[in-house]
CSV table of C-alpha atoms in Angstrom, one decimal:
chain,number,residue,atom,x,y,z
A,30,MET,CA,95.7,73.5,-41.0
A,31,PHE,CA,96.4,72.4,-37.5
A,32,LYS,CA,95.2,75.4,-35.5
A,33,VAL,CA,93.6,73.9,-32.3
A,34,PRO,CA,95.9,74.3,-29.4
A,35,TRP,CA,95.8,70.4,-28.8
A,36,SER,CA,97.9,70.7,-25.6
A,37,ASP,CA,95.2,72.6,-23.7
A,38,TYR,CA,93.1,69.5,-24.5
A,39,THR,CA,95.5,66.6,-23.5
A,40,ASP,CA,93.7,65.6,-20.2
A,41,ALA,CA,90.2,65.9,-21.9
A,42,LEU,CA,91.6,63.5,-24.6
A,43,LEU,CA,93.0,61.3,-22.1
A,44,GLN,CA,90.0,60.9,-20.0
A,45,GLY,CA,88.0,60.4,-23.2
A,46,LEU,CA,90.4,57.5,-24.4
A,47,LEU,CA,90.4,56.0,-20.4
A,48,ARG,CA,86.5,56.1,-20.7
A,49,THR,CA,86.5,54.6,-24.2
A,50,VAL,CA,88.3,51.5,-23.3
A,51,GLU,CA,86.4,51.1,-19.8
A,52,TYR,CA,83.4,51.0,-22.0
A,53,ALA,CA,85.0,48.4,-24.6
A,54,VAL,CA,86.2,46.2,-21.6
A,55,LEU,CA,82.7,46.1,-19.4
A,56,GLY,CA,80.7,45.6,-22.6
A,57,PHE,CA,82.7,42.9,-24.3
A,58,ALA,CA,83.4,41.2,-20.6
A,59,GLY,CA,79.6,41.2,-20.0
A,60,ALA,CA,78.7,40.4,-23.8
A,61,VAL,CA,81.1,37.3,-23.7
A,62,VAL,CA,79.3,35.9,-20.3
A,63,LEU,CA,75.8,36.5,-21.7
A,64,GLY,CA,76.7,35.3,-24.9
A,65,LEU,CA,77.8,32.1,-23.8
A,66,LEU,CA,74.7,31.7,-21.8
A,67,LEU,CA,72.7,32.3,-24.8
A,68,ALA,CA,74.7,30.0,-27.1
A,69,LEU,CA,74.6,27.1,-24.1
A,70,MET,CA,70.5,27.7,-24.0
A,71,ARG,CA,70.2,27.6,-27.8
A,72,LEU,CA,71.8,24.1,-27.6
A,73,SER,CA,69.9,22.6,-24.8
A,74,GLY,CA,67.5,19.8,-25.8
A,75,SER,CA,64.5,21.5,-24.2
A,76,ARG,CA,62.6,23.8,-26.2
A,77,LEU,CA,61.9,26.0,-23.2
A,78,VAL,CA,65.4,26.4,-22.8
A,79,ARG,CA,66.3,27.0,-26.5
A,80,LEU,CA,63.2,29.6,-27.4
A,81,PRO,CA,64.0,32.8,-25.1
A,82,ALA,CA,67.5,32.6,-26.3
A,83,SER,CA,66.5,32.1,-29.7
A,84,ILE,CA,64.2,35.2,-29.6
A,85,TYR,CA,66.5,37.6,-28.0
A,86,THR,CA,69.5,36.7,-30.4
A,87,GLU,CA,66.8,37.5,-33.1
A,88,VAL,CA,65.4,40.5,-31.8
A,89,PHE,CA,68.8,42.4,-30.8
A,90,LYS,CA,70.5,41.1,-33.9
A,91,ASN,CA,68.0,43.1,-35.8
A,92,ILE,CA,67.7,46.4,-33.6
A,93,PRO,CA,70.4,49.1,-34.1
A,94,LEU,CA,72.5,49.6,-31.2
A,95,LEU,CA,71.8,53.3,-31.3
A,96,ALA,CA,68.0,52.4,-30.4
A,97,ILE,CA,69.2,50.1,-27.6
A,98,ILE,CA,71.2,53.0,-26.3
A,99,PHE,CA,68.1,55.3,-26.5
A,100,VAL,CA,66.2,53.0,-25.0
A,101,THR,CA,68.4,52.1,-22.1
A,102,TYR,CA,69.6,55.6,-21.4
A,103,PHE,CA,66.2,57.7,-22.3
A,104,GLY,CA,63.3,55.3,-22.5
A,105,LEU,CA,64.1,53.2,-19.0
A,106,THR,CA,63.2,56.5,-17.0
A,107,SER,CA,59.5,56.5,-18.3
A,108,ILE,CA,59.1,53.7,-16.0
A,109,GLY,CA,61.4,54.6,-13.0
A,110,VAL,CA,64.8,53.1,-14.0
A,111,ARG,CA,67.7,55.9,-14.1
A,112,LEU,CA,71.2,54.7,-15.1
A,113,GLY,CA,74.0,56.7,-15.5
A,114,ALA,CA,76.1,57.1,-18.7
A,115,ILE,CA,78.2,54.6,-17.5
A,116,GLU,CA,75.7,52.1,-16.5
A,117,ALA,CA,73.8,52.8,-19.7
A,118,GLY,CA,76.2,52.7,-22.1
A,119,ALA,CA,78.1,49.4,-20.7
A,120,LEU,CA,74.7,47.9,-20.6
A,121,SER,CA,73.7,48.7,-24.3
A,122,LEU,CA,76.7,47.2,-25.1
A,123,VAL,CA,76.1,43.7,-23.4
A,124,VAL,CA,72.6,43.4,-24.6
A,125,PHE,CA,73.9,44.3,-28.4
A,126,TYR,CA,76.8,42.3,-28.7
A,127,ALA,CA,75.6,39.1,-26.5
A,128,ALA,CA,73.4,38.6,-29.6
A,129,TYR,CA,76.4,38.4,-32.1
A,130,LEU,CA,78.4,36.7,-29.9
A,131,SER,CA,75.9,33.9,-28.6
A,132,GLU,CA,75.8,33.0,-32.8
A,133,ILE,CA,79.7,32.7,-32.7
A,134,PHE,CA,79.7,30.6,-29.9
A,135,ARG,CA,76.9,28.4,-30.7
A,136,SER,CA,78.6,27.7,-34.0
A,137,ALA,CA,81.7,27.0,-32.6
A,138,LEU,CA,80.3,24.8,-29.8
A,139,ALA,CA,78.3,22.9,-32.4
A,140,GLY,CA,81.5,22.6,-34.7
A,141,VAL,CA,83.2,20.2,-32.2
A,142,ASP,CA,82.9,16.8,-33.4
A,143,GLY,CA,80.6,14.8,-31.1
A,144,GLY,CA,82.9,11.8,-30.9
A,145,GLN,CA,84.9,14.0,-28.6
A,146,ARG,CA,81.9,14.1,-25.8
A,147,GLU,CA,81.6,10.3,-26.6
A,148,SER,CA,85.3,9.8,-25.9
A,149,ALA,CA,85.3,11.7,-22.8
A,150,GLN,CA,82.5,9.8,-21.3
A,151,ALA,CA,84.0,6.7,-22.3
A,152,LEU,CA,86.9,7.8,-20.1
A,153,GLY,CA,84.5,8.5,-17.1
A,154,MET,CA,84.3,12.3,-17.1
A,155,SER,CA,81.7,14.2,-15.6
A,156,PRO,CA,79.3,16.3,-17.9
A,157,LEU,CA,80.9,19.4,-16.6
A,158,GLY,CA,84.3,18.0,-16.9
A,159,THR,CA,83.9,17.0,-20.4
A,160,PHE,CA,82.5,20.6,-21.4
A,161,ALA,CA,85.3,22.4,-19.6
A,162,HIS,CA,88.3,20.3,-20.8
A,163,VAL,CA,87.6,18.9,-23.9
A,164,ILE,CA,84.4,20.7,-25.7
A,165,PHE,CA,85.3,24.4,-24.6
A,166,PRO,CA,89.0,24.7,-25.2
A,167,GLN,CA,88.1,23.3,-28.7
A,168,ALA,CA,85.1,25.5,-29.0
A,169,LEU,CA,87.5,28.4,-28.1
A,170,ARG,CA,89.8,28.0,-31.0
A,171,LEU,CA,86.8,28.1,-33.5
A,172,ALA,CA,85.2,31.0,-32.0
A,173,LEU,CA,88.4,32.9,-31.7
A,174,PRO,CA,88.3,34.8,-35.2
A,175,GLY,CA,84.7,36.1,-34.9
A,176,THR,CA,85.0,37.2,-31.4
A,177,ASN,CA,87.9,39.2,-32.3
A,178,THR,CA,85.9,40.8,-35.0
A,179,MET,CA,83.4,41.6,-32.5
A,180,LEU,CA,85.7,43.1,-30.3
A,181,VAL,CA,87.4,45.5,-32.5
A,182,ASP,CA,83.9,46.3,-33.7
A,183,LEU,CA,82.6,46.8,-30.5
A,184,LEU,CA,85.4,49.1,-29.7
A,185,LYS,CA,84.5,51.3,-32.6
A,186,SER,CA,80.9,51.2,-31.5
A,187,THR,CA,81.6,53.0,-28.3
A,188,SER,CA,81.9,56.4,-30.3
A,189,LEU,CA,77.9,56.0,-30.6
A,190,LEU,CA,77.7,56.8,-26.8
A,191,VAL,CA,78.3,60.5,-27.7
A,192,THR,CA,74.5,60.5,-28.2
A,193,ILE,CA,74.2,60.6,-24.2
A,194,SER,CA,77.4,62.5,-23.5
A,195,ALA,CA,78.9,59.6,-22.3
A,196,ALA,CA,82.7,61.1,-21.9
A,197,GLU,CA,84.1,58.9,-24.3
A,198,LEU,CA,86.5,60.3,-27.3
A,199,MET,CA,83.9,61.3,-29.3
A,200,THR,CA,82.1,63.2,-26.9
A,201,GLN,CA,85.4,65.1,-25.9
A,202,ALA,CA,85.5,65.8,-29.7
A,203,GLN,CA,82.1,67.3,-29.8
A,204,LEU,CA,82.9,69.6,-26.8
A,205,ILE,CA,86.8,70.3,-28.6
A,206,THR,CA,84.8,71.4,-31.7
A,207,SER,CA,82.3,73.7,-29.8
A,208,ASP,CA,85.3,75.4,-28.3
A,209,THR,CA,87.5,75.6,-31.4
A,210,PHE,CA,85.0,75.7,-34.1
A,211,ARG,CA,87.5,73.6,-36.1
A,212,ALA,CA,85.4,70.5,-36.8
A,213,LEU,CA,87.5,69.0,-39.9
A,214,GLU,CA,90.8,69.0,-37.8
A,215,VAL,CA,89.2,67.7,-34.5
A,216,TYR,CA,87.4,65.0,-36.1
A,217,LEU,CA,90.3,63.9,-38.1
A,218,VAL,CA,92.5,63.6,-35.0
A,219,ILE,CA,89.8,61.5,-32.9
A,220,ALA,CA,89.5,59.4,-36.1
A,221,ALA,CA,93.3,59.0,-35.9
A,222,ILE,CA,93.2,57.8,-32.2
A,223,TYR,CA,90.5,55.3,-33.2
A,224,PHE,CA,93.0,54.0,-35.9
A,225,ALA,CA,95.8,53.8,-33.1
A,226,LEU,CA,93.6,52.2,-30.9
A,227,CYS,CA,91.6,49.3,-33.2
A,228,TYR,CA,94.7,48.8,-35.9
A,229,PRO,CA,97.4,47.5,-33.0
A,230,LEU,CA,94.6,45.5,-31.3
A,231,SER,CA,93.3,43.7,-34.6
A,232,GLN,CA,97.0,42.9,-35.5
A,233,ALA,CA,97.6,41.6,-32.0
A,234,LEU,CA,94.2,39.6,-32.3
A,235,LEU,CA,95.7,38.1,-35.5
A,236,TRP,CA,98.8,37.2,-34.0
A,237,LEU,CA,96.8,35.5,-31.3
A,238,GLU,CA,94.8,33.7,-33.7
A,239,ARG,CA,98.0,32.4,-35.9
A,240,ARG,CA,99.3,31.1,-32.5
A,241,VAL,CA,96.5,29.1,-31.8
A,242,ARG,CA,96.1,27.8,-35.5
A,243,ALA,CA,99.8,26.7,-35.1
A,244,GLY,CA,98.9,24.9,-31.9
A,245,SER,CA,99.7,27.0,-29.0
A,246,PRO,CA,97.1,26.4,-26.0
A,247,LEU,CA,94.6,29.4,-25.1
A,248,LEU,CA,94.3,28.3,-21.6
A,249,MET,CA,96.9,28.8,-18.8
A,250,GLY,CA,96.0,25.3,-17.2
A,251,ARG,CA,96.3,23.6,-20.7
A,252,ARG,CA,99.6,25.8,-21.2
A,253,ARG,CA,101.1,24.3,-17.9
A,254,ARG,CA,100.0,20.9,-18.6
A,255,LEU,CA,101.9,21.1,-21.9
A,256,ARG,CA,104.9,22.4,-20.3
A,257,LYS,CA,105.0,19.5,-17.7
A,258,ALA,CA,104.7,16.7,-20.5
A,259,ARG,CA,107.5,18.4,-22.6
A,260,ALA,CA,109.4,18.5,-19.3
A,261,LEU,CA,108.6,14.9,-18.8
A,262,LEU,CA,109.2,13.6,-22.6
A,263,GLY,CA,112.5,15.5,-22.3
A,264,GLU,CA,113.5,13.7,-19.1
A,265,GLY,CA,112.4,10.4,-20.7
A,266,SER,CA,114.9,10.6,-23.6
């Protein structure tokens, strides 16, 4: 069954793998930042701030990612905006997944007990300090499961960038297939590579969720403070 000379395509597959990871990292990082901004806007007390964020979220939640990729790469050229495959691919992922992450982040922020904010204000903490040290760490724990799911889904969705020849794994698979005419073998191997990427990632994220549920701090600053507190308690005893 396996008749493709895979040793001839090792470099192409490695380049495709690295490009896939690059798209995933850029897309996820941008989507997290934009999604958090949208979530904060949707929780604002001002309708003028909430409305644009709500419209954005509802629009891009109900448009296929493939359509966004086509608009970004092919459509924008009609108004004089020409993006390369990397820029268009990463931007499409950011725009699409930010809408879903904004829902996750909004629910997580809204799920933090309001008494936490009141207690922090009673202690004299500023609004920014309250958000950074009280609200955000707790919301991060609540948002972690949904965010992890979105990360794995985003990694798999990079395969749609084959439509703009983005040089990721699926594009390399197309090129190898055109050379060898062994479509079944090529796509089975590429599917196995995606599995080898996504399964360990999903298991690592599940491990992280369990650690967080068990009380392990997510942020490095909180970990350092916890270690210092434990050291002080140890000295006191």
